Amino acid sequence: MKTTDIMARLQAKYPGEKEYLQAVQEVLESVEEVYNQHPEFEQAKIVERMVEPDRIFTFRVTWVDDRGEVQTNTGYRVQFNSAIGPYKGGLRFHRAVTPSMLKFLGFEQTFKNALTTLPMGGAKGGSDFDPKGKSNEEIMRFCQAFMMELWQCIGPDQDIPAGDVGVGGREIGYLYGMYKKLARQYNTGVLTGKGGTWGGSILRPEATGFGALYFTQNLLHKAGKDIKGMKVAVSGFGNVAWGACIKATELGAKVVAISGPDGVCHIPDGITREMIDYMLVMRASNRDKVEDMATKFPGKAVFTPGKKSWSVPVDIALPCAFQNELSEDDAKELKANGCFCCCEVSNMGCQPGAIHFFQHNGILFAPGKAVNAGGVATSGLEMTQNAEHISWSGAEVDEKLHFIMDSIHEQCVKYGTQPDGSIDYVKGANIAGFMKVATAMLEQGTI
Ligand code: GLU
């Protein structure tokens, strides 16, 4: 396999699918050498099959807004790969959602899920619906209309959606309510990220952020450092940023920046529990403004419009918001301000130029598919609890999550250790995930 040849073919076939092509390129570059040591992969055309989703459902979603006006959006479910288990992955509601974005996310999810050690295939879905400024009733009507189409594509042993950007516990509730009514199936395992009283796992809301910090801790320990006392910049103020802030603070780090599309909030003394709790209020308001934190906590949080978290001097950067949110220029600014580690918590949060800069300037870097896998891993644990009709304690879930993150870190070290002893976490995560999926595909024949 030659990455350049495959990429040229994909570029011609899917022109303009920027995010999808970026994600495929990164994985293929990482695995090319290992792949070419396995002629059986080449013979079975594993890569050519793996880069194409199994299928994509596209549907119209029509709903009525609070003014009585009819609105139309597009909904999607990309079932990417089922080699190691039923399709699994979140739903993203965001105005910028396109098939390219969901294909990139579904592709990444396939390898991420393989890293979790749990039997889950990869999928992603969502809509170009923009939750910003929408009332609770509008959100409910949209979720119901979305599920009217989606329900036929999913099932607890077939395809299990969850949340992602713009989809949290509230949306999962509305989606499940409609699923139940349409499918007349009452197995809560069809969705994850549910409420605690109806099949949701304790700690699922916190899991992505908690897992990311467990991974970061492992990475720092391996490099002979400790997170205690470190200054941390987080981007976003959604569910993932929230969990990351809780765990970072708990581990003795100081979160000094959070951000939104409107700018950055600098919190020189470190974020407090009260401020972390307020992040939930900010998200539920659908205003999408981080400035609200500075308004609520004057003097403690200082808002600067138009700036990112990467402009604040820190030791560790944790992108927790959106793909490509950290550019090469941001990476350079972080380094100039003394940052020595970036753990990507968002999916593909760093632009290729930023990753290249980190890797060639002695900054520790780990990719989203390894760092943020605790979210989907805990979804996998939620599925297990649902299938067994039981509920584990928070301590039990946390212990399993911690164990999974340790094992993901070990896999990265195993496949990513370079001849000079350094660890290429991008390579490590990609090769570990790829080998598992490729082997399963090979064993299941030409389908
Ligand atoms: N959206 C999350 C992710 O990117 C979670 C998916 C899930 O729990 O299925 O991994």
Short mmCIF file of C-alpha atoms and ligand atoms in Angstrom, two decimals:
data_model
loop_
_atom_site.label_atom_id
_atom_site.label_comp_id
_atom_site.label_asym_id
_atom_site.label_seq_id
_atom_site.Cartn_x
_atom_site.Cartn_y
_atom_site.Cartn_z
CA MET A 1 0.00 0.00 0.00
CA LYS A 2 1.16 3.48 -0.81
CA THR A 3 -0.56 6.22 1.18
CA THR A 4 -0.06 8.75 -1.61
CA ASP A 5 -1.83 6.52 -4.18
CA ILE A 6 -4.77 5.79 -1.92
CA MET A 7 -5.09 9.45 -0.95
CA ALA A 8 -5.01 10.54 -4.61
CA ARG A 9 -7.87 8.12 -5.36
CA LEU A 10 -9.91 9.30 -2.37
CA GLN A 11 -9.31 12.97 -3.18
CA ALA A 12 -10.61 12.41 -6.72
CA LYS A 13 -13.61 10.47 -5.45
CA TYR A 14 -14.52 12.74 -2.53
CA PRO A 15 -13.29 16.22 -3.48
CA GLY A 16 -13.87 18.78 -0.77
CA GLU A 17 -14.37 16.23 2.03
CA LYS A 18 -11.62 18.01 3.97
CA GLU A 19 -12.03 16.52 7.44
CA TYR A 20 -12.53 12.96 6.17
CA LEU A 21 -9.44 13.13 3.94
CA GLN A 22 -7.38 14.65 6.79
CA ALA A 23 -8.36 11.85 9.20
CA VAL A 24 -7.67 9.07 6.66
CA GLN A 25 -4.30 10.57 5.70
CA GLU A 26 -3.17 10.67 9.33
CA VAL A 27 -4.04 7.03 9.97
CA LEU A 28 -2.61 5.70 6.71
CA GLU A 29 0.69 7.55 7.21
CA SER A 30 1.00 5.98 10.66
CA VAL A 31 0.22 2.41 9.61
CA GLU A 32 1.84 2.21 6.16
CA GLU A 33 5.06 0.57 7.37
CA VAL A 34 3.34 -2.05 9.54
CA TYR A 35 0.72 -2.72 6.87
CA ASN A 36 3.36 -3.46 4.28
CA GLN A 37 4.81 -6.14 6.53
CA HIS A 38 1.50 -8.03 6.16
CA PRO A 39 0.98 -9.15 2.55
CA GLU A 40 -2.28 -10.82 3.62
CA PHE A 41 -3.75 -7.36 4.39
CA GLU A 42 -2.72 -6.09 0.95
CA GLN A 43 -4.19 -9.16 -0.75
CA ALA A 44 -7.54 -8.70 1.03
CA LYS A 45 -7.51 -4.96 0.20
CA ILE A 46 -8.08 -4.18 3.88
CA VAL A 47 -7.20 -0.49 3.63
CA GLU A 48 -9.35 0.13 0.56
CA ARG A 49 -12.31 -1.41 2.41
CA MET A 50 -11.58 0.18 5.76
CA VAL A 51 -11.62 3.77 4.53
CA GLU A 52 -15.16 3.42 3.14
CA PRO A 53 -18.13 3.48 5.54
CA ASP A 54 -20.29 0.34 5.47
CA ARG A 55 -23.31 2.58 4.77
CA ILE A 56 -24.64 6.11 5.29
CA PHE A 57 -28.26 6.93 6.03
CA THR A 58 -29.32 10.45 5.04
CA PHE A 59 -32.76 11.80 5.90
CA ARG A 60 -34.84 14.97 6.06
CA VAL A 61 -35.83 16.20 9.51
CA THR A 62 -38.79 18.56 9.58
CA TRP A 63 -40.00 20.24 12.76
CA VAL A 64 -41.89 23.33 13.88
CA ASP A 65 -40.17 26.15 15.80
CA ASP A 66 -41.70 28.24 18.63
CA ARG A 67 -43.05 30.81 16.18
CA GLY A 68 -44.99 28.10 14.36
CA GLU A 69 -42.61 28.16 11.40
CA VAL A 70 -41.68 24.93 9.66
CA GLN A 71 -37.94 24.16 9.73
CA THR A 72 -36.05 21.56 7.72
CA ASN A 73 -32.67 20.05 8.56
CA THR A 74 -30.69 17.06 7.31
CA GLY A 75 -29.99 14.05 9.52
CA TYR A 76 -27.32 11.38 9.04
CA ARG A 77 -26.09 8.12 10.49
CA VAL A 78 -22.76 6.86 9.21
CA GLN A 79 -22.30 3.16 10.06
CA PHE A 80 -18.60 2.97 9.45
CA ASN A 81 -17.23 -0.39 10.48
CA SER A 82 -18.68 -3.42 12.30
CA ALA A 83 -15.60 -5.69 12.31
CA ILE A 84 -15.28 -5.86 16.08
CA GLY A 85 -18.85 -5.26 17.23
CA PRO A 86 -22.13 -3.41 16.67
CA TYR A 87 -21.91 0.17 15.39
CA LYS A 88 -21.21 2.59 18.22
CA GLY A 89 -20.66 6.33 18.29
CA GLY A 90 -22.23 9.65 19.12
CA LEU A 91 -24.63 12.09 17.48
CA ARG A 92 -23.48 15.64 16.76
CA PHE A 93 -25.95 18.52 16.42
CA HIS A 94 -24.08 21.51 15.01
CA ARG A 95 -24.73 23.92 12.15
CA ALA A 96 -21.45 22.87 10.43
CA VAL A 97 -22.30 19.13 10.27
CA THR A 98 -21.67 17.62 6.81
CA PRO A 99 -21.17 14.06 5.55
CA SER A 100 -17.41 14.76 5.50
CA MET A 101 -17.43 15.67 9.20
CA LEU A 102 -19.41 12.59 10.16
CA LYS A 103 -17.28 10.32 7.97
CA PHE A 104 -14.13 11.60 9.68
CA LEU A 105 -15.71 11.09 13.08
CA GLY A 106 -16.99 7.59 12.20
CA PHE A 107 -13.56 6.60 10.83
CA GLU A 108 -11.82 7.84 13.98
CA GLN A 109 -14.43 6.17 16.17
CA THR A 110 -13.63 2.79 14.60
CA PHE A 111 -10.03 2.88 15.84
CA LYS A 112 -10.87 4.58 19.12
CA ASN A 113 -13.44 1.91 19.96
CA ALA A 114 -10.91 -0.78 19.10
CA LEU A 115 -8.49 0.79 21.60
CA THR A 116 -11.02 0.58 24.43
CA THR A 117 -10.63 -3.23 24.50
CA LEU A 118 -14.44 -3.52 24.30
CA PRO A 119 -16.28 -5.11 21.34
CA MET A 120 -17.68 -2.03 19.57
CA GLY A 121 -17.64 -1.08 15.88
CA GLY A 122 -17.51 2.52 14.70
CA ALA A 123 -20.32 4.94 13.76
CA LYS A 124 -21.30 8.59 13.98
CA GLY A 125 -24.38 10.60 13.17
CA GLY A 126 -26.05 13.90 13.65
CA SER A 127 -27.56 16.87 11.94
CA ASP A 128 -26.86 20.41 10.75
CA PHE A 129 -29.44 21.54 13.36
CA ASP A 130 -28.01 24.44 15.40
CA PRO A 131 -28.95 24.21 19.10
CA LYS A 132 -27.73 27.79 19.69
CA GLY A 133 -30.58 30.00 20.85
CA LYS A 134 -33.16 27.19 20.71
CA SER A 135 -35.70 26.75 23.50
CA ASN A 136 -36.06 23.50 25.41
CA GLU A 137 -39.31 22.78 23.51
CA GLU A 138 -37.60 23.32 20.16
CA ILE A 139 -34.81 20.95 21.16
CA MET A 140 -37.42 18.34 22.13
CA ARG A 141 -39.38 18.69 18.89
CA PHE A 142 -36.20 18.45 16.85
CA CYS A 143 -35.01 15.33 18.71
CA GLN A 144 -38.40 13.69 18.22
CA ALA A 145 -38.45 14.48 14.49
CA PHE A 146 -34.86 13.22 14.14
CA MET A 147 -35.72 9.93 15.84
CA MET A 148 -38.75 9.42 13.56
CA GLU A 149 -36.22 8.54 10.86
CA LEU A 150 -33.28 7.23 12.89
CA TRP A 151 -35.15 4.54 14.83
CA GLN A 152 -35.22 2.10 11.94
CA CYS A 153 -31.41 2.18 11.64
CA ILE A 154 -30.51 1.47 15.28
CA GLY A 155 -30.91 -1.22 17.96
CA PRO A 156 -29.11 -2.43 21.10
CA ASP A 157 -27.25 -5.16 19.18
CA GLN A 158 -27.01 -3.26 15.93
CA ASP A 159 -26.15 0.41 16.31
CA ILE A 160 -26.02 2.33 19.60
CA PRO A 161 -25.82 6.13 19.35
CA ALA A 162 -24.80 8.45 22.19
CA GLY A 163 -24.00 12.13 22.64
CA ASP A 164 -21.36 14.34 21.06
CA VAL A 165 -21.15 18.11 20.47
CA GLY A 166 -24.65 19.56 20.95
CA VAL A 167 -26.10 16.29 22.27
CA GLY A 168 -26.07 15.65 26.03
CA GLY A 169 -28.27 13.95 28.61
CA ARG A 170 -31.32 16.09 27.83
CA GLU A 171 -31.23 15.29 24.10
CA ILE A 172 -30.60 11.58 24.74
CA GLY A 173 -33.73 11.62 26.94
CA TYR A 174 -35.92 13.11 24.21
CA LEU A 175 -34.42 10.77 21.62
CA TYR A 176 -35.04 7.69 23.74
CA GLY A 177 -38.62 8.73 24.56
CA MET A 178 -39.44 8.86 20.86
CA TYR A 179 -37.52 5.67 20.05
CA LYS A 180 -39.57 3.75 22.60
CA LYS A 181 -42.84 5.05 21.19
CA LEU A 182 -41.97 4.21 17.59
CA ALA A 183 -40.13 0.91 18.03
CA ARG A 184 -42.19 -0.43 20.97
CA GLN A 185 -38.89 -1.75 22.28
CA TYR A 186 -38.03 -0.98 25.87
CA ASN A 187 -34.40 -2.06 25.96
CA THR A 188 -32.59 1.03 27.17
CA GLY A 189 -29.31 -0.29 25.73
CA VAL A 190 -30.20 1.25 22.34
CA LEU A 191 -28.68 4.58 23.41
CA THR A 192 -25.97 5.48 25.91
CA GLY A 193 -25.51 8.60 28.01
CA LYS A 194 -28.97 8.10 29.51
CA GLY A 195 -30.35 9.52 32.75
CA GLY A 196 -29.35 7.77 35.97
CA THR A 197 -32.86 6.52 36.80
CA TRP A 198 -33.48 4.80 33.44
CA GLY A 199 -30.38 2.84 32.55
CA GLY A 200 -27.68 5.50 32.42
CA SER A 201 -24.32 4.62 33.88
CA ILE A 202 -23.07 6.50 36.88
CA LEU A 203 -20.08 8.56 35.76
CA ARG A 204 -20.91 8.53 32.00
CA PRO A 205 -21.22 12.36 31.91
CA GLU A 206 -17.81 12.74 33.56
CA ALA A 207 -16.16 9.83 31.74
CA THR A 208 -14.57 11.54 28.73
CA GLY A 209 -12.93 14.22 30.87
CA PHE A 210 -11.96 11.81 33.66
CA GLY A 211 -10.51 9.31 31.19
CA ALA A 212 -8.56 12.08 29.45
CA LEU A 213 -6.94 13.08 32.74
CA TYR A 214 -6.11 9.46 33.62
CA PHE A 215 -4.40 9.18 30.25
CA THR A 216 -2.58 12.50 30.74
CA GLN A 217 -1.40 11.32 34.15
CA ASN A 218 0.00 8.13 32.59
CA LEU A 219 1.75 10.09 29.87
CA LEU A 220 3.28 12.49 32.40
CA HIS A 221 4.42 9.65 34.67
CA LYS A 222 6.09 7.95 31.72
CA ALA A 223 7.93 11.24 31.06
CA GLY A 224 8.94 11.46 34.73
CA LYS A 225 6.54 14.28 35.59
CA ASP A 226 3.48 14.83 37.77
CA ILE A 227 0.29 16.75 37.08
CA LYS A 228 0.16 18.21 40.59
CA GLY A 229 0.66 21.97 40.56
CA MET A 230 0.56 22.21 36.76
CA LYS A 231 -1.31 25.02 35.03
CA VAL A 232 -3.82 23.75 32.50
CA ALA A 233 -5.70 25.42 29.63
CA VAL A 234 -8.95 23.80 28.55
CA SER A 235 -10.98 24.84 25.51
CA GLY A 236 -14.77 24.85 25.39
CA PHE A 237 -17.16 24.68 28.32
CA GLY A 238 -19.29 21.68 27.32
CA ASN A 239 -19.58 18.25 28.85
CA VAL A 240 -16.03 17.15 27.99
CA ALA A 241 -14.39 20.36 29.26
CA TRP A 242 -16.51 20.09 32.41
CA GLY A 243 -15.31 16.55 33.23
CA ALA A 244 -11.71 17.50 32.44
CA CYS A 245 -11.90 20.51 34.79
CA ILE A 246 -13.27 18.39 37.65
CA LYS A 247 -10.58 15.71 37.39
CA ALA A 248 -7.67 18.08 36.68
CA THR A 249 -8.58 20.11 39.78
CA GLU A 250 -9.03 16.93 41.84
CA LEU A 251 -5.55 15.77 40.83
CA GLY A 252 -4.03 19.03 42.04
CA ALA A 253 -3.68 20.90 38.75
CA LYS A 254 -4.93 24.45 38.24
CA VAL A 255 -7.27 25.07 35.28
CA VAL A 256 -6.62 28.69 34.34
CA ALA A 257 -8.50 28.98 31.03
CA ILE A 258 -11.74 27.90 29.43
CA SER A 259 -13.12 29.24 26.16
CA GLY A 260 -16.06 29.53 23.80
CA PRO A 261 -16.74 30.70 20.26
CA ASP A 262 -16.84 34.27 21.64
CA GLY A 263 -13.40 34.27 23.35
CA VAL A 264 -11.47 33.07 26.39
CA CYS A 265 -11.96 33.32 30.15
CA HIS A 266 -8.70 33.60 32.04
CA ILE A 267 -9.01 32.34 35.62
CA PRO A 268 -5.65 33.19 37.26
CA ASP A 269 -6.38 31.47 40.61
CA GLY A 270 -7.73 28.30 38.99
CA ILE A 271 -11.29 27.20 38.36
CA THR A 272 -13.38 26.47 41.48
CA ARG A 273 -16.08 23.83 41.96
CA GLU A 274 -18.73 26.54 41.86
CA MET A 275 -17.44 27.73 38.50
CA ILE A 276 -17.26 24.16 37.18
CA ASP A 277 -20.91 23.66 38.17
CA TYR A 278 -21.80 26.89 36.40
CA MET A 279 -20.45 25.44 33.14
CA LEU A 280 -23.52 23.15 33.15
CA VAL A 281 -25.85 26.14 33.47
CA MET A 282 -24.03 27.85 30.60
CA ARG A 283 -24.42 24.82 28.36
CA ALA A 284 -28.10 24.34 29.20
CA SER A 285 -28.79 28.00 28.33
CA ASN A 286 -27.84 27.32 24.65
CA ARG A 287 -26.29 30.81 24.51
CA ASP A 288 -22.85 29.41 23.58
CA LYS A 289 -21.05 32.29 25.32
CA VAL A 290 -18.12 31.78 27.71
CA GLU A 291 -18.39 35.46 28.64
CA ASP A 292 -21.24 34.40 30.93
CA MET A 293 -18.61 32.92 33.31
CA ALA A 294 -16.93 36.34 33.71
CA THR A 295 -20.32 38.00 34.23
CA LYS A 296 -21.21 35.49 36.95
CA PHE A 297 -17.78 35.57 38.66
CA PRO A 298 -16.46 39.12 38.22
CA GLY A 299 -12.84 39.57 39.25
CA LYS A 300 -12.21 35.80 39.26
CA ALA A 301 -12.70 35.14 35.54
CA VAL A 302 -11.52 37.71 33.03
CA PHE A 303 -13.06 37.55 29.55
CA THR A 304 -11.11 38.50 26.41
CA PRO A 305 -13.15 38.46 23.20
CA GLY A 306 -11.80 36.75 20.07
CA LYS A 307 -8.95 34.95 21.87
CA LYS A 308 -8.42 31.21 22.40
CA SER A 309 -7.30 29.32 25.51
CA TRP A 310 -3.94 28.79 23.81
CA SER A 311 -3.01 32.43 24.38
CA VAL A 312 -2.88 31.88 28.17
CA PRO A 313 0.52 30.75 29.59
CA VAL A 314 0.20 27.13 30.82
CA ASP A 315 2.12 23.88 31.25
CA ILE A 316 -0.53 21.63 29.70
CA ALA A 317 -3.03 22.27 26.90
CA LEU A 318 -6.22 20.24 26.70
CA PRO A 319 -8.29 20.96 23.57
CA CYS A 320 -11.82 19.85 24.51
CA ALA A 321 -14.05 21.51 21.91
CA PHE A 322 -13.96 20.89 18.16
CA GLN A 323 -11.84 19.50 15.35
CA ASN A 324 -8.94 21.63 14.10
CA GLU A 325 -9.36 24.07 16.99
CA LEU A 326 -5.61 24.30 17.64
CA SER A 327 -3.49 25.61 14.73
CA GLU A 328 0.26 25.60 14.15
CA ASP A 329 0.40 29.24 15.24
CA ASP A 330 -1.42 28.31 18.46
CA ALA A 331 1.10 25.50 19.02
CA LYS A 332 3.96 27.99 18.61
CA GLU A 333 2.34 30.43 21.05
CA LEU A 334 1.86 27.64 23.59
CA LYS A 335 5.51 26.63 23.32
CA ALA A 336 6.70 30.24 23.57
CA ASN A 337 4.66 30.54 26.77
CA GLY A 338 6.26 27.43 28.31
CA CYS A 339 3.74 24.68 27.52
CA PHE A 340 5.34 21.20 27.37
CA CYS A 341 2.37 18.88 26.85
CA CYS A 342 -0.79 18.77 24.75
CA CYS A 343 -3.32 15.98 25.18
CA GLU A 344 -6.02 16.24 22.53
CA VAL A 345 -9.38 15.58 24.14
CA SER A 346 -11.56 16.73 21.24
CA ASN A 347 -11.69 14.54 18.15
CA MET A 348 -8.87 15.69 15.78
CA GLY A 349 -8.63 18.91 17.80
CA CYS A 350 -5.16 19.78 16.49
CA GLN A 351 -4.40 20.72 12.91
CA PRO A 352 -1.71 18.58 11.20
CA GLY A 353 0.74 21.54 11.34
CA ALA A 354 0.25 21.83 15.10
CA ILE A 355 0.91 18.10 15.65
CA HIS A 356 4.01 18.29 13.47
CA PHE A 357 5.23 21.29 15.46
CA PHE A 358 4.64 19.57 18.82
CA GLN A 359 6.37 16.40 17.71
CA HIS A 360 9.42 18.22 16.37
CA ASN A 361 9.81 20.65 19.24
CA GLY A 362 9.91 18.29 22.19
CA ILE A 363 6.31 18.82 23.28
CA LEU A 364 4.52 15.70 24.51
CA PHE A 365 1.47 15.07 22.34
CA ALA A 366 -1.25 12.41 22.39
CA PRO A 367 -4.17 12.16 19.92
CA GLY A 368 -7.89 12.32 20.66
CA LYS A 369 -8.67 8.75 19.73
CA ALA A 370 -6.55 7.59 22.67
CA VAL A 371 -7.07 10.47 25.11
CA ASN A 372 -10.86 10.78 24.81
CA ALA A 373 -11.70 7.08 24.50
CA GLY A 374 -12.92 6.98 28.11
CA GLY A 375 -16.24 8.42 26.99
CA VAL A 376 -17.14 5.68 24.58
CA ALA A 377 -15.54 3.09 26.86
CA THR A 378 -17.95 4.08 29.62
CA SER A 379 -20.74 3.90 27.04
CA GLY A 380 -19.60 0.32 26.50
CA LEU A 381 -19.83 -0.24 30.26
CA GLU A 382 -23.33 1.27 30.20
CA MET A 383 -24.31 -1.24 27.49
CA THR A 384 -23.01 -4.10 29.64
CA GLN A 385 -25.02 -2.92 32.65
CA ASN A 386 -28.15 -2.58 30.49
CA ALA A 387 -27.69 -6.06 29.00
CA GLU A 388 -27.32 -7.55 32.48
CA HIS A 389 -30.14 -5.40 33.92
CA ILE A 390 -27.92 -4.17 36.70
CA SER A 391 -26.29 -0.96 37.81
CA TRP A 392 -22.74 -0.61 39.06
CA SER A 393 -21.59 1.87 41.68
CA GLY A 394 -19.60 4.96 40.74
CA ALA A 395 -16.48 3.45 42.28
CA GLU A 396 -16.87 0.30 40.16
CA VAL A 397 -17.29 2.26 36.93
CA ASP A 398 -14.39 4.56 37.79
CA GLU A 399 -12.12 1.62 38.49
CA LYS A 400 -13.00 0.00 35.14
CA LEU A 401 -12.55 3.32 33.32
CA HIS A 402 -9.17 3.83 34.95
CA PHE A 403 -8.10 0.30 33.99
CA ILE A 404 -9.20 0.86 30.37
CA MET A 405 -7.29 4.17 30.12
CA ASP A 406 -4.18 2.49 31.53
CA SER A 407 -4.49 -0.23 28.94
CA ILE A 408 -4.95 2.30 26.10
CA HIS A 409 -1.79 4.04 27.27
CA GLU A 410 0.05 0.71 27.33
CA GLN A 411 -1.07 -0.05 23.76
CA CYS A 412 0.23 3.35 22.62
CA VAL A 413 3.58 2.66 24.29
CA LYS A 414 3.74 -0.83 22.81
CA TYR A 415 3.15 0.27 19.22
CA GLY A 416 4.53 3.81 19.42
CA THR A 417 7.95 3.43 21.07
CA GLN A 418 10.58 4.69 18.63
CA PRO A 419 14.17 3.42 18.22
CA ASP A 420 15.43 6.41 20.26
CA GLY A 421 13.13 5.46 23.15
CA SER A 422 10.66 8.32 22.65
CA ILE A 423 6.96 7.52 22.25
CA ASP A 424 5.01 8.55 19.18
CA TYR A 425 1.49 8.43 20.61
CA VAL A 426 -0.09 9.18 17.22
CA LYS A 427 1.57 6.17 15.63
CA GLY A 428 1.00 4.02 18.70
CA ALA A 429 -2.74 4.69 18.86
CA ASN A 430 -3.26 4.35 15.11
CA ILE A 431 -1.30 1.12 14.76
CA ALA A 432 -2.87 -0.50 17.84
CA GLY A 433 -6.42 0.31 16.69
CA PHE A 434 -5.70 -0.55 13.08
CA MET A 435 -4.18 -3.97 13.80
CA LYS A 436 -7.23 -5.02 15.78
CA VAL A 437 -9.76 -3.93 13.15
CA ALA A 438 -7.67 -5.20 10.21
CA THR A 439 -7.21 -8.63 11.78
CA ALA A 440 -10.96 -8.94 12.48
CA MET A 441 -11.80 -7.92 8.90
CA LEU A 442 -9.36 -10.45 7.51
CA GLU A 443 -10.78 -13.25 9.65
CA GLN A 444 -14.34 -12.43 8.56
CA GLY A 445 -13.61 -12.82 4.84
CA THR A 446 -14.38 -10.65 1.86
CA ILE A 447 -17.61 -8.89 2.71
N1 GLU B 1 -19.04 11.18 21.10
C1 GLU B 1 -18.15 10.45 21.93
C2 GLU B 1 -16.90 10.12 21.17
O1 GLU B 1 -16.48 10.88 20.32
C3 GLU B 1 -18.81 9.27 22.64
C4 GLU B 1 -19.44 8.27 21.76
C5 GLU B 1 -20.22 7.18 22.50
O2 GLU B 1 -20.28 7.20 23.72
O3 GLU B 1 -20.76 6.33 21.80
O4 GLU B 1 -16.25 9.14 21.40
#
